[in-house]
Amino acid sequence: MGKRFSSKELYELRNSIPIHVLIETQLGIPAKISEGVFRFLCPLCNEFQTAVNPKTNLSRCFRCEKNFNTIDMVMICHNTDFVDSVKYLQTILK
Ligand SMILES: [Zn+2]
């Protein structure tokens, strides 16, 4: 079985869509600015103890102690597997 997506493709999908845009606009996750910090409702624990890092384009839940990239967020929110989540992100970028 060959690789389905190149590492370059996956890198682009993880970095081309700002994570806060994906969270709020594409995935429709409740989000707010609190004390100047973008926070979103963690899809795992349903708390706002979260933040995003624009430098790494990762979102983090401090309660779950987990980082999520764009592909992880889609997998969790849409309950889709890796391949389908990647395809979803590809349609956004087109
Ligand atoms: Zn959480």
Coordinates of N, CA, C and O and ligand atoms in Angstrom, one line a residue:
M1 N 0.8 -1.2 0.0 CA 0.0 0.0 0.0 C 0.9 1.2 0.0 O 1.7 1.4 0.9
G2 N 0.7 2.1 -1.0 CA 1.5 3.3 -1.1 C 1.0 4.4 -0.2 O -0.1 4.3 0.3
K3 N 1.8 5.4 0.0 CA 1.3 6.5 0.8 C 0.2 7.2 0.0 O 0.4 7.5 -1.2
R4 N -0.8 7.6 0.6 CA -2.0 8.2 0.0 C -1.7 9.7 -0.2 O -2.2 10.3 -1.2
F5 N -1.1 10.3 0.7 CA -0.8 11.7 0.7 C 0.6 12.0 0.9 O 1.2 11.3 1.8
S6 N 1.2 12.9 0.2 CA 2.6 13.2 0.4 C 2.8 14.0 1.7 O 1.8 14.7 2.1
S7 N 4.0 14.0 2.2 CA 4.2 14.8 3.5 C 4.0 16.3 3.2 O 3.6 17.0 4.1
K8 N 4.4 16.7 2.0 CA 4.2 18.1 1.6 C 2.7 18.5 1.6 O 2.4 19.5 2.1
E9 N 1.9 17.6 1.1 CA 0.5 17.9 1.1 C -0.1 18.0 2.5 O -0.9 18.9 2.8
L10 N 0.4 17.1 3.3 CA -0.1 17.1 4.7 C 0.3 18.3 5.5 O -0.4 18.9 6.2
Y11 N 1.6 18.7 5.2 CA 2.1 19.9 5.8 C 1.3 21.1 5.5 O 0.9 21.9 6.3
E12 N 0.9 21.2 4.2 CA 0.1 22.3 3.7 C -1.3 22.3 4.4 O -1.8 23.3 4.8
L13 N -1.8 21.1 4.5 CA -3.2 21.0 5.1 C -3.1 21.4 6.6 O -4.1 21.9 7.1
R14 N -2.0 21.1 7.2 CA -1.9 21.5 8.6 C -1.6 22.9 8.8 O -1.8 23.4 9.9
N15 N -1.1 23.6 7.8 CA -0.6 25.0 8.0 C -1.3 26.1 7.2 O -1.2 27.2 7.5
S16 N -2.0 25.7 6.1 CA -2.6 26.7 5.2 C -3.9 27.3 5.7 O -4.2 28.4 5.4
I17 N -4.6 26.6 6.5 CA -5.8 27.1 7.1 C -5.6 27.5 8.5 O -5.2 26.6 9.3
P18 N -5.7 28.8 8.8 CA -5.5 29.2 10.2 C -6.4 28.4 11.1 O -7.6 28.3 10.9
I19 N -5.9 27.8 12.2 CA -6.6 26.9 13.0 C -7.9 27.5 13.6 O -8.9 26.9 13.7
H20 N -7.8 28.8 13.9 CA -9.0 29.5 14.5 C -10.1 29.6 13.5 O -11.3 29.6 13.8
V21 N -9.7 29.8 12.2 CA -10.7 29.9 11.2 C -11.4 28.5 11.0 O -12.6 28.4 10.8
L22 N -10.6 27.5 11.0 CA -11.1 26.2 10.8 C -12.1 25.9 11.9 O -13.2 25.4 11.7
I23 N -11.7 26.2 13.2 CA -12.5 25.9 14.3 C -13.8 26.6 14.3 O -14.9 26.0 14.4
E24 N -13.8 27.9 14.1 CA -15.0 28.7 14.2 C -15.8 28.7 13.0 O -17.0 28.5 13.0
T25 N -15.2 28.9 11.8 CA -16.0 29.1 10.6 C -16.3 27.8 9.9 O -17.4 27.5 9.5
Q26 N -15.3 26.9 9.8 CA -15.6 25.7 9.0 C -16.2 24.6 9.9 O -17.1 23.9 9.4
L27 N -15.8 24.4 11.1 CA -16.3 23.4 11.9 C -17.5 23.8 12.8 O -18.2 23.0 13.4
G28 N -17.6 25.1 12.9 CA -18.7 25.7 13.7 C -18.7 25.4 15.2 O -19.7 25.3 15.9
I29 N -17.4 25.3 15.7 CA -17.3 25.0 17.1 C -17.4 26.4 17.9 O -16.9 27.4 17.4
P30 N -18.2 26.4 18.9 CA -18.3 27.6 19.7 C -17.0 28.2 20.1 O -16.1 27.4 20.6
A31 N -16.8 29.5 19.9 CA -15.5 30.1 20.2 C -15.8 31.5 20.7 O -16.8 32.1 20.5
K32 N -14.8 32.1 21.5 CA -14.9 33.4 22.0 C -13.5 34.0 22.2 O -12.5 33.3 22.3
I33 N -13.5 35.3 22.3 CA -12.3 36.0 22.7 C -12.4 36.3 24.1 O -13.3 37.0 24.5
S34 N -11.5 35.8 24.9 CA -11.6 36.0 26.4 C -10.2 36.6 26.8 O -9.2 35.9 26.6
E35 N -10.3 37.8 27.4 CA -9.0 38.5 27.7 C -8.0 38.5 26.6 O -6.8 38.3 26.8
G36 N -8.5 38.8 25.4 CA -7.7 38.9 24.2 C -7.2 37.6 23.7 O -6.4 37.6 22.7
V37 N -7.6 36.5 24.2 CA -7.2 35.2 23.7 C -8.4 34.5 23.1 O -9.4 34.4 23.7
F38 N -8.1 33.9 21.9 CA -9.1 33.1 21.3 C -9.3 31.8 22.0 O -8.3 31.1 22.2
R39 N -10.5 31.5 22.4 CA -10.8 30.2 23.1 C -11.9 29.5 22.4 O -12.9 30.2 21.9
F40 N -11.9 28.2 22.3 CA -12.9 27.4 21.7 C -13.4 26.3 22.7 O -12.6 26.0 23.6
L41 N -14.6 25.9 22.4 CA -15.1 24.8 23.2 C -14.4 23.5 22.9 O -14.5 23.0 21.7
C42 N -13.7 22.9 23.8 CA -13.0 21.7 23.5 C -14.0 20.6 23.1 O -14.9 20.3 23.9
P43 N -13.8 20.0 22.0 CA -14.8 19.0 21.6 C -14.7 17.7 22.4 O -15.6 16.8 22.3
L44 N -13.6 17.6 23.2 CA -13.5 16.4 24.0 C -14.0 16.5 25.4 O -14.7 15.7 25.9
C45 N -13.8 17.7 26.0 CA -14.2 17.9 27.4 C -15.3 19.0 27.5 O -15.8 19.2 28.6
N46 N -15.6 19.7 26.4 CA -16.6 20.8 26.5 C -16.3 21.9 27.5 O -17.2 22.4 28.1
E47 N -15.0 22.2 27.6 CA -14.6 23.4 28.4 C -13.9 24.4 27.5 O -13.4 24.0 26.4
F48 N -13.8 25.6 28.0 CA -13.1 26.7 27.2 C -11.7 26.9 27.7 O -11.1 27.9 27.5
Q49 N -11.1 25.9 28.3 CA -9.7 26.0 28.8 C -8.8 25.7 27.7 O -8.0 24.8 27.7
T50 N -8.9 26.5 26.6 CA -8.2 26.2 25.4 C -7.5 27.5 24.8 O -7.8 28.6 25.3
A51 N -6.7 27.3 23.9 CA -6.0 28.4 23.2 C -5.5 27.9 21.8 O -5.5 26.7 21.6
V52 N -5.1 28.8 21.0 CA -4.5 28.4 19.7 C -3.1 29.1 19.6 O -2.9 30.1 20.2
N53 N -2.2 28.4 18.9 CA -0.9 29.0 18.7 C -0.7 29.3 17.2 O -0.6 28.3 16.4
P54 N -0.8 30.5 16.8 CA -0.7 30.9 15.4 C 0.7 30.5 14.8 O 0.7 30.2 13.6
K55 N 1.7 30.4 15.6 CA 3.0 30.0 15.1 C 3.1 28.6 14.7 O 3.6 28.3 13.6
T56 N 2.5 27.7 15.4 CA 2.5 26.3 15.1 C 1.2 25.9 14.4 O 1.1 24.7 13.9
N57 N 0.2 26.7 14.4 CA -1.1 26.5 13.9 C -1.7 25.2 14.6 O -2.4 24.4 14.0
L58 N -1.5 25.2 15.9 CA -2.1 24.1 16.7 C -3.1 24.7 17.7 O -2.9 25.8 18.2
S59 N -4.1 23.9 18.0 CA -5.0 24.3 19.1 C -4.6 23.4 20.3 O -4.2 22.3 20.2
R60 N -4.9 23.9 21.5 CA -4.5 23.2 22.7 C -5.7 23.2 23.7 O -6.2 24.3 23.9
C61 N -5.9 22.1 24.3 CA -6.8 22.1 25.5 C -6.0 21.8 26.7 O -5.3 20.8 26.8
F62 N -6.0 22.8 27.7 CA -5.2 22.6 28.9 C -5.7 21.6 29.8 O -5.0 21.0 30.6
R63 N -7.0 21.4 29.7 CA -7.7 20.4 30.6 C -7.4 19.0 30.1 O -7.0 18.1 30.9
C64 N -7.5 18.8 28.8 CA -7.2 17.5 28.2 C -5.7 17.3 28.1 O -5.2 16.1 27.9
E65 N -5.0 18.4 28.2 CA -3.5 18.4 28.0 C -3.2 17.7 26.6 O -2.3 16.9 26.5
K66 N -3.9 18.3 25.6 CA -3.7 17.7 24.2 C -3.6 18.9 23.2 O -4.2 19.9 23.4
N67 N -2.7 18.7 22.2 CA -2.6 19.6 21.1 C -3.4 19.0 19.9 O -3.3 17.7 19.7
F68 N -4.0 19.8 19.2 CA -4.7 19.3 18.0 C -4.3 20.1 16.8 O -4.3 21.4 16.8
N69 N -3.9 19.4 15.7 CA -3.7 20.2 14.4 C -5.0 20.2 13.6 O -6.0 19.7 14.1
T70 N -5.0 20.8 12.5 CA -6.2 20.9 11.7 C -6.8 19.6 11.4 O -8.0 19.4 11.5
I71 N -6.0 18.6 11.1 CA -6.5 17.3 10.7 C -7.1 16.6 11.9 O -8.2 16.0 11.9
D72 N -6.5 16.7 13.1 CA -7.1 16.2 14.3 C -8.4 16.8 14.6 O -9.4 16.1 15.0
M73 N -8.5 18.1 14.4 CA -9.8 18.8 14.8 C -10.9 18.3 13.9 O -12.0 18.0 14.4
V74 N -10.7 18.1 12.6 CA -11.7 17.5 11.7 C -12.1 16.1 12.1 O -13.2 15.8 12.2
M75 N -11.1 15.3 12.4 CA -11.3 13.9 12.8 C -12.2 13.8 14.0 O -13.2 13.1 14.1
I76 N -12.0 14.7 15.0 CA -12.7 14.7 16.3 C -14.2 15.2 16.0 O -15.1 14.6 16.4
C77 N -14.2 16.4 15.3 CA -15.5 17.0 15.1 C -16.5 16.3 14.2 O -17.7 16.3 14.3
H78 N -15.9 15.8 13.1 CA -16.7 15.1 12.1 C -16.8 13.6 12.4 O -17.5 12.9 11.6
N79 N -16.0 13.1 13.3 CA -15.9 11.7 13.6 C -15.6 10.9 12.3 O -16.2 9.9 12.0
T80 N -14.6 11.5 11.6 CA -14.2 10.8 10.4 C -12.7 10.3 10.6 O -12.0 10.7 11.5
D81 N -12.4 9.4 9.7 CA -11.0 8.8 9.8 C -10.0 9.8 9.2 O -10.4 10.8 8.6
F82 N -8.7 9.4 9.2 CA -7.7 10.3 8.8 C -7.9 10.7 7.3 O -7.8 11.9 6.9
V83 N -8.1 9.7 6.5 CA -8.2 9.9 5.0 C -9.4 10.9 4.7 O -9.2 11.8 3.9
D84 N -10.5 10.6 5.3 CA -11.7 11.5 5.0 C -11.5 12.9 5.5 O -12.0 13.8 5.0
S85 N -10.8 13.0 6.6 CA -10.5 14.3 7.2 C -9.6 15.1 6.3 O -9.8 16.3 6.1
V86 N -8.6 14.4 5.8 CA -7.7 15.1 4.9 C -8.4 15.5 3.6 O -8.2 16.7 3.1
K87 N -9.3 14.7 3.1 CA -10.1 15.0 1.9 C -11.0 16.3 2.2 O -11.1 17.1 1.3
Y88 N -11.5 16.3 3.4 CA -12.4 17.5 3.7 C -11.5 18.7 3.7 O -12.0 19.8 3.2
L89 N -10.4 18.7 4.3 CA -9.5 19.9 4.3 C -9.1 20.3 2.9 O -9.0 21.5 2.6
Q90 N -8.9 19.3 2.1 CA -8.5 19.6 0.6 C -9.7 20.4 -0.1 O -9.4 21.3 -0.8
T91 N -10.9 20.0 0.3 CA -12.0 20.7 -0.4 C -12.1 22.1 0.1 O -12.5 23.0 -0.7
I92 N -11.7 22.4 1.3 CA -11.7 23.8 1.9 C -10.7 24.6 1.1 O -10.9 25.8 0.8
L93 N -9.6 24.0 0.9 CA -8.5 24.8 0.3 C -8.6 25.0 -1.2 O -7.9 25.8 -1.8
K94 N -9.5 24.3 -1.8 CA -9.7 24.4 -3.3 C -10.4 25.7 -3.6 O -11.1 26.3 -2.9
Ligands
ZN1 ZN -10.5 19.4 26.6

